[in-house]
XYZ file of C-alpha atoms in Angstrom:
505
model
C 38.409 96.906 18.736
C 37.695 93.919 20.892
C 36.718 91.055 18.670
C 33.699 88.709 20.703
C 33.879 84.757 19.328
C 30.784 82.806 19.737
C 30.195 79.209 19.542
C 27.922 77.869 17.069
C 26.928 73.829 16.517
C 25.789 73.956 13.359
C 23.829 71.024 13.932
C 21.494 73.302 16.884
C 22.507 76.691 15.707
C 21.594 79.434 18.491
C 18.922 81.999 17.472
C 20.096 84.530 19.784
C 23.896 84.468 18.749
C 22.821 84.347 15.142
C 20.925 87.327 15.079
C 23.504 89.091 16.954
C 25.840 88.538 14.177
C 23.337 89.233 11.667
C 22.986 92.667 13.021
C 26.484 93.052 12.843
C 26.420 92.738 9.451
C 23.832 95.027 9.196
C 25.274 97.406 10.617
C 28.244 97.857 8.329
C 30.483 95.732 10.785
C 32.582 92.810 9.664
C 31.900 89.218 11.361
C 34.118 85.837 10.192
C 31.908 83.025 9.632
C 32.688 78.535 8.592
C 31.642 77.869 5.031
C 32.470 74.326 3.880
C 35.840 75.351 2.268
C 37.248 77.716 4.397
C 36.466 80.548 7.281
C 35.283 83.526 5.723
C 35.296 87.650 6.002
C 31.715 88.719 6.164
C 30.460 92.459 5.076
C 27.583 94.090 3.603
C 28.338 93.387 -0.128
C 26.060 96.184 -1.285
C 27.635 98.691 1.018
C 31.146 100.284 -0.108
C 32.278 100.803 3.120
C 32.156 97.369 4.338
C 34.207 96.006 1.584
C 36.765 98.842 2.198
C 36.788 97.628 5.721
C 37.249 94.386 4.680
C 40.364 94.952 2.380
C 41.475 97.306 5.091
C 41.576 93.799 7.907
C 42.853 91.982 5.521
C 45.866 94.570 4.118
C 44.165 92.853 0.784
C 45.132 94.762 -2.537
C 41.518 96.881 -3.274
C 41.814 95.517 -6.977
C 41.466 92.213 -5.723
C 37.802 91.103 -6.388
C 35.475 90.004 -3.281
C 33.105 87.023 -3.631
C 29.674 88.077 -2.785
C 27.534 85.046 -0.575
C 23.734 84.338 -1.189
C 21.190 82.510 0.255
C 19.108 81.620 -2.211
C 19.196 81.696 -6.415
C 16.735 84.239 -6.676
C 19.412 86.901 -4.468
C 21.264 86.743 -7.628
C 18.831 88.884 -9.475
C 20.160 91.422 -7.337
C 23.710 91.219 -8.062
C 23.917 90.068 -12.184
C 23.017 92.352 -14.679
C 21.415 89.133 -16.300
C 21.605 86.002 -15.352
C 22.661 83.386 -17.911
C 21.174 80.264 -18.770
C 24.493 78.454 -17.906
C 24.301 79.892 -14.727
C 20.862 78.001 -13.794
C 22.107 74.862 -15.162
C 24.965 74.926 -12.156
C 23.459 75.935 -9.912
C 20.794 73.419 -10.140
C 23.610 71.148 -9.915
C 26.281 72.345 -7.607
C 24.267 75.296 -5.351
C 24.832 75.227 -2.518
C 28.039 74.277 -2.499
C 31.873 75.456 -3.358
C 31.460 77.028 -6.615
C 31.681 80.179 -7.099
C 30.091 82.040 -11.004
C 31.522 85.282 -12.598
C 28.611 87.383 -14.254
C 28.161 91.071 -15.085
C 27.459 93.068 -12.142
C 24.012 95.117 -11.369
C 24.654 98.792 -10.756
C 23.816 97.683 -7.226
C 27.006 96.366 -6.731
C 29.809 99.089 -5.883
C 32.842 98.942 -7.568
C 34.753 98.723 -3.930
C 33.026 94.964 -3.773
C 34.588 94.026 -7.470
C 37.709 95.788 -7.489
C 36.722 97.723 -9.949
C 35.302 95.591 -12.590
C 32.060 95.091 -14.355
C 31.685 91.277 -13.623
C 30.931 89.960 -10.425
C 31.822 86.674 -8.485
C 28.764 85.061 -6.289
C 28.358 81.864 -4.761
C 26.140 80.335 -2.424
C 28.165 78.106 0.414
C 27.036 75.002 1.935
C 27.209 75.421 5.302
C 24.123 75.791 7.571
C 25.886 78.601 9.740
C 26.962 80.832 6.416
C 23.770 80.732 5.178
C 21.866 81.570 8.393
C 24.140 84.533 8.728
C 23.397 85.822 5.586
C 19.131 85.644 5.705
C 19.752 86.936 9.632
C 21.557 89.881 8.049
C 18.711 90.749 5.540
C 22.159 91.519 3.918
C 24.160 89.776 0.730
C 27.611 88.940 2.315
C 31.046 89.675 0.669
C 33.840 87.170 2.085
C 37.191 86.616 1.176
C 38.966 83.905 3.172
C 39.328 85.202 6.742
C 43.207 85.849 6.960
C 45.501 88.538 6.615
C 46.029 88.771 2.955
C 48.580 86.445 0.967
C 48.865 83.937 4.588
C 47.635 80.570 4.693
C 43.579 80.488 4.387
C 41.731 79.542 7.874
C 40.404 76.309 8.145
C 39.297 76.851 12.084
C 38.254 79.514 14.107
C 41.763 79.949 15.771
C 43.372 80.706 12.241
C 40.834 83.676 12.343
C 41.755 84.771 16.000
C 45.110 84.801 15.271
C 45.500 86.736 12.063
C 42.146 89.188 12.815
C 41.773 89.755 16.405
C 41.256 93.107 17.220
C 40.313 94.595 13.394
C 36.878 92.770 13.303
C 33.497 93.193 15.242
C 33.239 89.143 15.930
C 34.370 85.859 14.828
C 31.333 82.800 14.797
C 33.410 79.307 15.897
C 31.505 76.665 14.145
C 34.357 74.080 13.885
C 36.901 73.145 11.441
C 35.971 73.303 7.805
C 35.146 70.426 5.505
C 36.513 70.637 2.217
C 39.622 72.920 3.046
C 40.074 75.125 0.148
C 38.091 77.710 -1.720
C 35.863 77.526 -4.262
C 35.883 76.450 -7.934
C 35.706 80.029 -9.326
C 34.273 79.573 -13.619
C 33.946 82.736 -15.322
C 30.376 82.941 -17.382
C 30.623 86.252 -19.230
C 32.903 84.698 -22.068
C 31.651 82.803 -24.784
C 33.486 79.384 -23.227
C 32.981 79.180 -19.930
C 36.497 79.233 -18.418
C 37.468 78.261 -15.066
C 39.687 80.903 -13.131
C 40.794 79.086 -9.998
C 40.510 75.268 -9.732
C 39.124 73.605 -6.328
C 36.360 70.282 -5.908
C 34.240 70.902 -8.408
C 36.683 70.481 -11.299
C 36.505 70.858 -14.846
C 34.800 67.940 -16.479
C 31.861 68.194 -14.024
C 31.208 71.759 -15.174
C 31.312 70.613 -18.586
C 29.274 67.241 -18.202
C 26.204 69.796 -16.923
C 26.996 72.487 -19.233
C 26.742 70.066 -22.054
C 30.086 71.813 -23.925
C 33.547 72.961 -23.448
C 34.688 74.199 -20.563
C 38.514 75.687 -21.078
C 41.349 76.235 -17.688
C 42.580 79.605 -17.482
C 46.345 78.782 -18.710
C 47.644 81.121 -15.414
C 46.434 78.602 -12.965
C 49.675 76.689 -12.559
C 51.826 79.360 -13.797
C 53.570 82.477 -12.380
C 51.527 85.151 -11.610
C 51.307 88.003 -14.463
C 50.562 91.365 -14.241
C 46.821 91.118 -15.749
C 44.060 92.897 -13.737
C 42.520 89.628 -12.056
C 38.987 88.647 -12.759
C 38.598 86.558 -9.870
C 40.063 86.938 -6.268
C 43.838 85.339 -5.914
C 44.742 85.543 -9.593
C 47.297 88.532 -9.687
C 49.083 87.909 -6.363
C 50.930 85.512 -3.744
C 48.923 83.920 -1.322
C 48.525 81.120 1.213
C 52.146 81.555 1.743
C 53.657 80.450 5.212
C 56.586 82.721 6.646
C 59.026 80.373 5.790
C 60.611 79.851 2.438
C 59.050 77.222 0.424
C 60.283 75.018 -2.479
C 58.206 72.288 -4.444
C 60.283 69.268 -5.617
C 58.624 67.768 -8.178
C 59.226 64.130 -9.870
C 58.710 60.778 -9.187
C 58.346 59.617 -5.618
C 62.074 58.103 -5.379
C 64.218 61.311 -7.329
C 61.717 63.759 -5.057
C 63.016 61.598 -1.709
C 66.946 61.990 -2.821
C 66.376 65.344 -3.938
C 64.503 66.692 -1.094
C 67.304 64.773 1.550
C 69.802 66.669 -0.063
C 68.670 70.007 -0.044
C 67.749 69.197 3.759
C 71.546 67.990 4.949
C 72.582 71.674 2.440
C 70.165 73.794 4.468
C 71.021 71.608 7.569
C 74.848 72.744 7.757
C 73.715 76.185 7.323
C 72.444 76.077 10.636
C 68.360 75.877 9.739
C 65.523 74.845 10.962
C 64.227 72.398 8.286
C 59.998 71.491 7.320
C 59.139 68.698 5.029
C 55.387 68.187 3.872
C 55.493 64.732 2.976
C 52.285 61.991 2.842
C 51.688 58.744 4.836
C 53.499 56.559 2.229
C 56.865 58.878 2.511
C 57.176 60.801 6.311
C 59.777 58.308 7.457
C 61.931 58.907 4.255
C 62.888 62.295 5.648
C 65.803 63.519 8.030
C 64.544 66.696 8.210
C 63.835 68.678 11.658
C 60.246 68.655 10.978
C 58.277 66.229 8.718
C 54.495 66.549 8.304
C 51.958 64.281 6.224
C 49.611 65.520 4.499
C 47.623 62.266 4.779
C 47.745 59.426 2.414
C 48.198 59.977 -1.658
C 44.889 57.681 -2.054
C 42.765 60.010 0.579
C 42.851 63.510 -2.368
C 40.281 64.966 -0.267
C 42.045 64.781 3.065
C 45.435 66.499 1.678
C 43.411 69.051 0.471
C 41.806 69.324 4.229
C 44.757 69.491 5.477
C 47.164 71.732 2.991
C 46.260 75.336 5.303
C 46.700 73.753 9.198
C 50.074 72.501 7.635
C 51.604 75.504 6.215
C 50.088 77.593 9.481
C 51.792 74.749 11.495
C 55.348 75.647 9.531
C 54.428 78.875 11.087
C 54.267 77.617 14.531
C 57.287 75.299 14.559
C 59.162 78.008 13.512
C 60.967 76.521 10.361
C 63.540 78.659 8.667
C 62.482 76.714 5.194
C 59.811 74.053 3.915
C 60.944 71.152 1.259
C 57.558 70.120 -0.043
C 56.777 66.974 -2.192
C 54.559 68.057 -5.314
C 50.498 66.894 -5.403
C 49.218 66.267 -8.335
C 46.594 63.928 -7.547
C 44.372 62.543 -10.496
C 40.896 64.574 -9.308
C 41.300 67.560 -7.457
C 45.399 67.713 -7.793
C 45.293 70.351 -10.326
C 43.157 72.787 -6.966
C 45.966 71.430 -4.354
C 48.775 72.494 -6.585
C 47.400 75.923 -7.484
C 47.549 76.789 -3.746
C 50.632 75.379 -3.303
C 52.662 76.892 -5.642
C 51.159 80.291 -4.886
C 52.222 79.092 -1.449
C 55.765 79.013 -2.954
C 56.096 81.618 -5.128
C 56.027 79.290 -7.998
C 59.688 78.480 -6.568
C 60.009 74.620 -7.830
C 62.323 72.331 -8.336
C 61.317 69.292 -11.442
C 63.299 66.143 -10.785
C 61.045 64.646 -13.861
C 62.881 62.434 -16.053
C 61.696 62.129 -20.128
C 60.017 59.096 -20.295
C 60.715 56.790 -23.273
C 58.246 54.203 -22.922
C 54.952 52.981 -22.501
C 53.422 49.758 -21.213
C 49.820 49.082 -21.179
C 49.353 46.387 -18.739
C 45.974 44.132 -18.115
C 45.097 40.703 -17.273
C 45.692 38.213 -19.844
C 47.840 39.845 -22.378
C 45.641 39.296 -25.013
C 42.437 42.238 -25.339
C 42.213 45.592 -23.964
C 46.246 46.255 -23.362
C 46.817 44.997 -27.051
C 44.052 47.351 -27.987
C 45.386 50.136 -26.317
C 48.801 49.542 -28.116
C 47.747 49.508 -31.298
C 45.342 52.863 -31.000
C 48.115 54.409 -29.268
C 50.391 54.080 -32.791
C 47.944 55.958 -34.352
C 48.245 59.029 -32.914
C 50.751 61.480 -33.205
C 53.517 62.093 -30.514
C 56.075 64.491 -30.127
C 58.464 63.092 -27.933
C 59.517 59.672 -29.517
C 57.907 56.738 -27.287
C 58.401 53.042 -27.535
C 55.113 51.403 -26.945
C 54.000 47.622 -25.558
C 52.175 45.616 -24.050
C 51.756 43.457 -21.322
C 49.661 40.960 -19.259
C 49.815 40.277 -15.110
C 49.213 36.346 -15.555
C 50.594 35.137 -19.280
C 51.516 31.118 -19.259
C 52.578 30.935 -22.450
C 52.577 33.484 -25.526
C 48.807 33.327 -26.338
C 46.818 34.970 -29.559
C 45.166 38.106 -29.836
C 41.533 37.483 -28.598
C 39.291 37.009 -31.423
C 37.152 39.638 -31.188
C 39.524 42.387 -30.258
C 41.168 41.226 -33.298
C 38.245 41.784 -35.503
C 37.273 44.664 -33.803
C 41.308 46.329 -34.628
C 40.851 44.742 -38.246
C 37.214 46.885 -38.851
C 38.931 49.675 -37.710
C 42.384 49.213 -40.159
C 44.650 48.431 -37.801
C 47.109 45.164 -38.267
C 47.126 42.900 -36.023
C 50.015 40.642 -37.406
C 52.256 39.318 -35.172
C 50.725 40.480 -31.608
C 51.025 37.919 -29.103
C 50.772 38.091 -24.937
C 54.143 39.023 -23.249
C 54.426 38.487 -19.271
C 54.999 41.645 -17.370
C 58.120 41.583 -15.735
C 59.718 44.061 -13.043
C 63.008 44.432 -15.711
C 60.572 45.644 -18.104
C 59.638 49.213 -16.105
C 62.884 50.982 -16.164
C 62.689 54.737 -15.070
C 61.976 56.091 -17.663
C 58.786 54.069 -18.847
C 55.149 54.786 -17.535
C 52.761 51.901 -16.846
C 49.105 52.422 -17.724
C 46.420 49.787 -16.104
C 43.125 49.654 -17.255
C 41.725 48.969 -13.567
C 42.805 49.991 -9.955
C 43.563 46.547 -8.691
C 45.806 45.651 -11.630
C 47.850 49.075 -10.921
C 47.903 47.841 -7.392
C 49.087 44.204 -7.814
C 52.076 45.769 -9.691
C 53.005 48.076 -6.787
C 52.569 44.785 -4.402
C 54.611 42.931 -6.544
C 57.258 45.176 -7.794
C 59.232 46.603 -4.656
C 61.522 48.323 -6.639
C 58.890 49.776 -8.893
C 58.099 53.689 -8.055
C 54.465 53.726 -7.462
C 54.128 56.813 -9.565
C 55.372 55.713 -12.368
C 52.068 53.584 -12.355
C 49.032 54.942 -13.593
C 45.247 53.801 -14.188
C 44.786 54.943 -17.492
C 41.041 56.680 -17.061
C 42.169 58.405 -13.972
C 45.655 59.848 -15.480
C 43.784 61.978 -18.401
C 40.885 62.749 -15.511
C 37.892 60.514 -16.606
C 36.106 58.788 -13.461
C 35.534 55.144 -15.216
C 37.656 52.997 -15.834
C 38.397 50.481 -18.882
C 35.529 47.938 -19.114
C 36.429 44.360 -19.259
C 34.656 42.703 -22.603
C 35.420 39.417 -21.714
C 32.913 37.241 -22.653
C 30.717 39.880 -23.986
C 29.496 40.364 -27.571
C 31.037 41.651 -30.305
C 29.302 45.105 -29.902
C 30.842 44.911 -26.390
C 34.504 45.194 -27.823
C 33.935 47.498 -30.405
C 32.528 49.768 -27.332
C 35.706 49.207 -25.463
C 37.982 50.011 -28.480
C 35.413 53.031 -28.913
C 35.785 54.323 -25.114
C 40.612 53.498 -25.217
C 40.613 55.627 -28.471
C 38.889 58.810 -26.936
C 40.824 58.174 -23.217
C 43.883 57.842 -25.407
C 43.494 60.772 -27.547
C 43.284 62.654 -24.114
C 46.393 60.866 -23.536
C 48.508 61.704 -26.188
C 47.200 65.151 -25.889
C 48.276 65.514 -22.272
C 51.657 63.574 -22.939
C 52.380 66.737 -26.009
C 51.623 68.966 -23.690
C 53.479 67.638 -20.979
C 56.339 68.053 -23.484
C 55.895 71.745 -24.814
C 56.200 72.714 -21.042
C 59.816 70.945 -20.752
């Protein structure tokens, strides 16, 4: 088959090409198409043989369930056996765009499009080419990613060409993709809602519409198990480059010593080596290769760039890839669920135990004392010293006043706490540094050049909350008792996330 590939602008999409591929689609014929995460396989979702086709360019396991693509919220009646009322509420929120909702299939949908099951996966993409392709094709359109099963997804028309040329009636070029990787997938047929595969719309945005709970699948970041997957990728390997990769995990200085040495082992075996590194690490390497991902503060742009990277591995020819680990505080949780389905869950941890904790603000004398104090409350299972510290402390100053009365109401002693400087001997390698605010995090990287960076968090952002600490200073009463309020639920995430941290070492 000789597969034609039009140009599209999206921003003066041609009529003529358009309907061309729309009648492709039509016909039973498959035609790749840009949504804003990735490129994707277009077919007929209510016709059997189209999917079939589809698994059959992709070699794609048939249990392996297809996302079906709509145009507008009321194609859904077509595809759900009911819709739910949770359902509504995100798509008002998040339609069009890359999340994708489980829901019990219509007997309109054939079991070739779900692999079998009773549930069915639908989105509706934000991309002004997808969605003119699928009201052209008077058809609902079921895409996978547009690659050859368990290879890195396409994030440009080329990607397409090069895995699908030949097995596919057309490819539509409409540039590289935005966001870079697929879709939030949430599952809506269980009584919690429970996301299946992470991506930009994360967690606590599905629950801050939902107005409840919304639980992780616990197989996201863990090898694949032989369950019969509810949504696609679950069960098996994919975005995987030829080469053999390996995650090192740990903070940024053990990854850099770890990930030399395996390169100078590999190196005297005679191989070609790959590191994926970022902007702040790519001249730390010795390796043949070394490619950034982009900078640790841009999440959005490592995600963007994840695919052309691992398809560039490809290219280069690299016998194996060292990669550093991404677990960035938004959307790291998406980036590392490819990744390590990139590697075949093959990882290396570097992490050391921490024993400490510093909660570090201004003055030494409110919200890091807080912090300290709530943090004794709680229950931990690995055994933590906890202090506290200010950037700027002249001399040992007082608790403020009213963080003192506000620890007091609340039964907590306050006897003996008194400002402490932060000093550069006090953050060992084992100890994590919490700041309630960016720019304090980032004075201590500036002034602490033997400091690892990541061993330096802002506290909201480590347990996933998009605020940060307020300041009280200066404020009423009310206003500290609000900002003891808002530390004791981010550190009760905290703790939380620290036990569990533990259980999995």
């Amino acid at each position: 088959m000789e597969t034609k590939i039009i140009n599209i602008d999206q921003n003066n999409i041609d009529s003529e090409l358009m309907a061309e591929a729309g009648r492709l689609i039509a016909e039973g014929e498959l035609v790749a198409f840009p949504t804003e995460t990735v490129y994707g396989l277009g077919g007929d979702a209510l016709d059997p043989k189209a999917s079939k086709k589809i698994y059959s360019a992709k070699g794609r396991p048939s249990d392996n369930p297809l996302i079906v693509h709509i145009a507008d919220f009321s194609d859904m009646a077509r595809v759900a056996k009911t819709i739910p009322e949770d359902a509504r509420k995100l798509s008002d929120a998040f339609w069009p765009g890359p999340l994708t909702m489980i829901v019990q299939k219509s007997d309109a949908v054939p079991d070739a499009t779900t692999g079998g099951m009773d549930t069915v996966a639908v989105r509706m993409p934000n991309h002004p080419i997808a969605l003119d392709l699928i009201r052209r094709s008077g058809c609902l359109i079921a895409a996978p990613s547009a690659n050859t099963s368990g290879r890195p997804s396409p994030t440009e028309a080329a990607h397409v060409a090069e895995d699908l040329s030949g097995k596919i009636a057309m490819i539509i070029d409409g540039g590289p993709v935005g966001i870079g990787i697929e879709s939030t997938i949430i599952d809506l047929t269980e009584e919690t809602p429970m996301v299946l595969r992470p991506g930009y719309i994360t967690p606590a945005m599905l629950s801050e519409v939902l107005g409840r709970e919304v639980v992780i699948d616990p197989g996201i970041i863990a090898a694949d198990d032989t369950r019969k997957p509810k949504a696609p990728g679950m069960k098996y390997k994919h975005y995987a480059p030829k080469a053999n990769m390996v995650i090192v995990d740990g903070t940024r200085k053990r990854v850099i010593e770890k990930i030399n040495e395996l390169v100078a082992e590999h190196k005297d075996d005679g191989k070609k080596i790959a590191v994926i590194a970022t902007e702040e690490t790519k001249d730390c390497y010795e390796a043949d290769v070394v490619l950034s991902m982009g900078s640790r503060d841009d999440e959005d742009s490592i995600a963007h760039e994840l695919y052309r990277i691992l398809r560039e591995c490809d290219d280069l020819d690299v016998d194996v890839i060292f990669s550093e680990s991404f677990s960035t505080p938004r959307i790291g949780q998406a980036i590392m669920n490819r990744m390590l389905k990139a590697a075949g869950h093959q990882v290396i941890d570097t992490r050391v135990t921490y024993d400490k904790i510093i909660f570090v603000a201004q003055s030494g004398t409110c919200r890091e004392q807080m912090a300290k104090e709530i943090m004794k409350e709680f229950a931990l299972k690995v055994p933590m010293d906890v202090e506290a510290r200010g950037l700027v402390v002249q001399f040992p100053e007082p608790l403020n006043q009213k963080a003192e009365a506000v620890l007091i109401g609340n039964g907590i002693s306050t006897e003996g706490i008194v400002s402490e400087q932060l000093e550069e001997s006090d953050i060992t390698e084992t100890t994590m540094v919490f700041t309630m605010e960016s720019s304090q995090r980032d004075k201590i990287i500036e002034k602490f050049e033997n400091v690892d960076p990541e061993q330096v968090f802002v506290l909201s952002q480590y347990v996933g909350d998009e605020l940060e600490i307020l300041d009280p200073y200066g404020g009423t009463l009310q206003n500290y008792g609000l900002c003891y309020e808002s530390l004791r639920a981010t550190i009760k995430k905290l703790v939380k996330m620290l036990n569990e941290n533990h259980q999995e070492q």
